[in-house]
């Protein structure tokens, strides 16, 4: 495996989030110097323990983002959920900073698929606009996006249902096949793209198997040694749950993508169902199995449901 050419650290946006922290861990495992960009006041002890440099920057402040970028060799970009125009503005700041700081290359990690208009779902349209910005950045880059993250099973509400009630209840039909991926797999994919030399492509990162809801919980049952059932949560109930956790109005925004999947099953299959396909830009990248992911997180599921867990994967 060839190393990533590096004249400076790898700049990782949102380095203390689920996705960013996975990139930091993977980069450090590969012996790379890492600069983790975090928002002011973020917890950073775990990043520093990994040997990462930590810089605070407001993603809405172009000067701060440029200062964080100077001296870096490459960047892995990801942005927090928010209104589309806010996210696009942050991406413009990040890409302008990468050019001004003369980074060698970047990978943009999207939270889900990019689908351009006339797609009716706002977050998927925003993803397509982000991908277009990356392609026009005048800097070597690539885009990757996931199917759905297994890490969402570790969100506090999902984990509590699994631990206390033996139930996994996402807002997705039980019959929907999903080639689940993980934050760690997407982190390794980002590094593989940097290692191979980014080519401007868009890469769908999926798992090795396509499972229905009942098939997934069969794997959970076997891996955890306790029964887990699948129940598709009604979307209205899901919206209310998100509103209760994040504030009024958030539920409608978060549920929008799942309503799109429910209303467009063929499109959902096209985005979610197929296992990972070989893609030259990824080299010998392999995402790991669902069973291995469950085994790696078994203790988190078996701990009391009140125990703290990581942030949502998004």
CSV table of N, CA and C in Angstrom, one decimal, residues 12 21 66 78 86 95 118 153 195-196 204 208 249-250 269:
chain,number,residue,atom,x,y,z
A,12,UNK,N,-8.7,17.7,8.7
A,12,UNK,CA,-10.0,17.0,8.8
A,12,UNK,C,-11.1,18.0,9.4
A,21,UNK,N,-14.1,12.2,13.4
A,21,UNK,CA,-13.2,11.5,14.3
A,21,UNK,C,-12.8,10.1,13.7
A,66,UNK,N,-9.3,29.8,6.3
A,66,UNK,CA,-8.0,29.9,5.6
A,66,UNK,C,-6.9,29.7,6.6
A,78,UNK,N,-16.2,17.9,5.4
A,78,UNK,CA,-17.5,17.5,5.7
A,78,UNK,C,-18.2,18.6,6.5
A,86,UNK,N,-26.7,27.7,3.8
A,86,UNK,CA,-25.6,27.8,4.8
A,86,UNK,C,-24.5,26.8,4.5
A,95,UNK,N,-13.4,25.5,0.1
A,95,UNK,CA,-12.7,25.3,-1.1
A,95,UNK,C,-11.8,26.5,-1.5
A,118,UNK,N,-34.6,17.6,-11.1
A,118,UNK,CA,-35.8,17.9,-10.4
A,118,UNK,C,-36.1,17.0,-9.1
A,153,UNK,N,-27.2,3.1,14.5
A,153,UNK,CA,-27.7,2.2,15.5
A,153,UNK,C,-27.2,2.6,16.9
A,195,UNK,N,-4.8,8.4,-1.4
A,195,UNK,CA,-3.6,7.6,-1.7
A,195,UNK,C,-3.5,7.3,-3.2
A,196,UNK,N,-4.6,7.0,-3.8
A,196,UNK,CA,-4.6,6.6,-5.2
A,196,UNK,C,-4.4,7.8,-6.1
A,204,UNK,N,-19.8,6.1,-4.5
A,204,UNK,CA,-20.8,5.6,-3.6
A,204,UNK,C,-20.1,4.5,-2.7
A,208,UNK,N,-20.8,-4.7,2.0
A,208,UNK,CA,-20.6,-5.8,1.2
A,208,UNK,C,-21.8,-6.7,1.0
A,249,UNK,N,-39.6,21.9,14.2
A,249,UNK,CA,-39.2,22.1,12.8
A,249,UNK,C,-38.1,21.3,12.3
A,250,UNK,N,-37.3,20.7,13.2
A,250,UNK,CA,-36.2,19.9,12.8
A,250,UNK,C,-36.7,18.5,12.3
A,269,UNK,N,-34.0,2.1,-3.9
A,269,UNK,CA,-33.2,0.9,-4.3
A,269,UNK,C,-31.9,1.3,-5.0
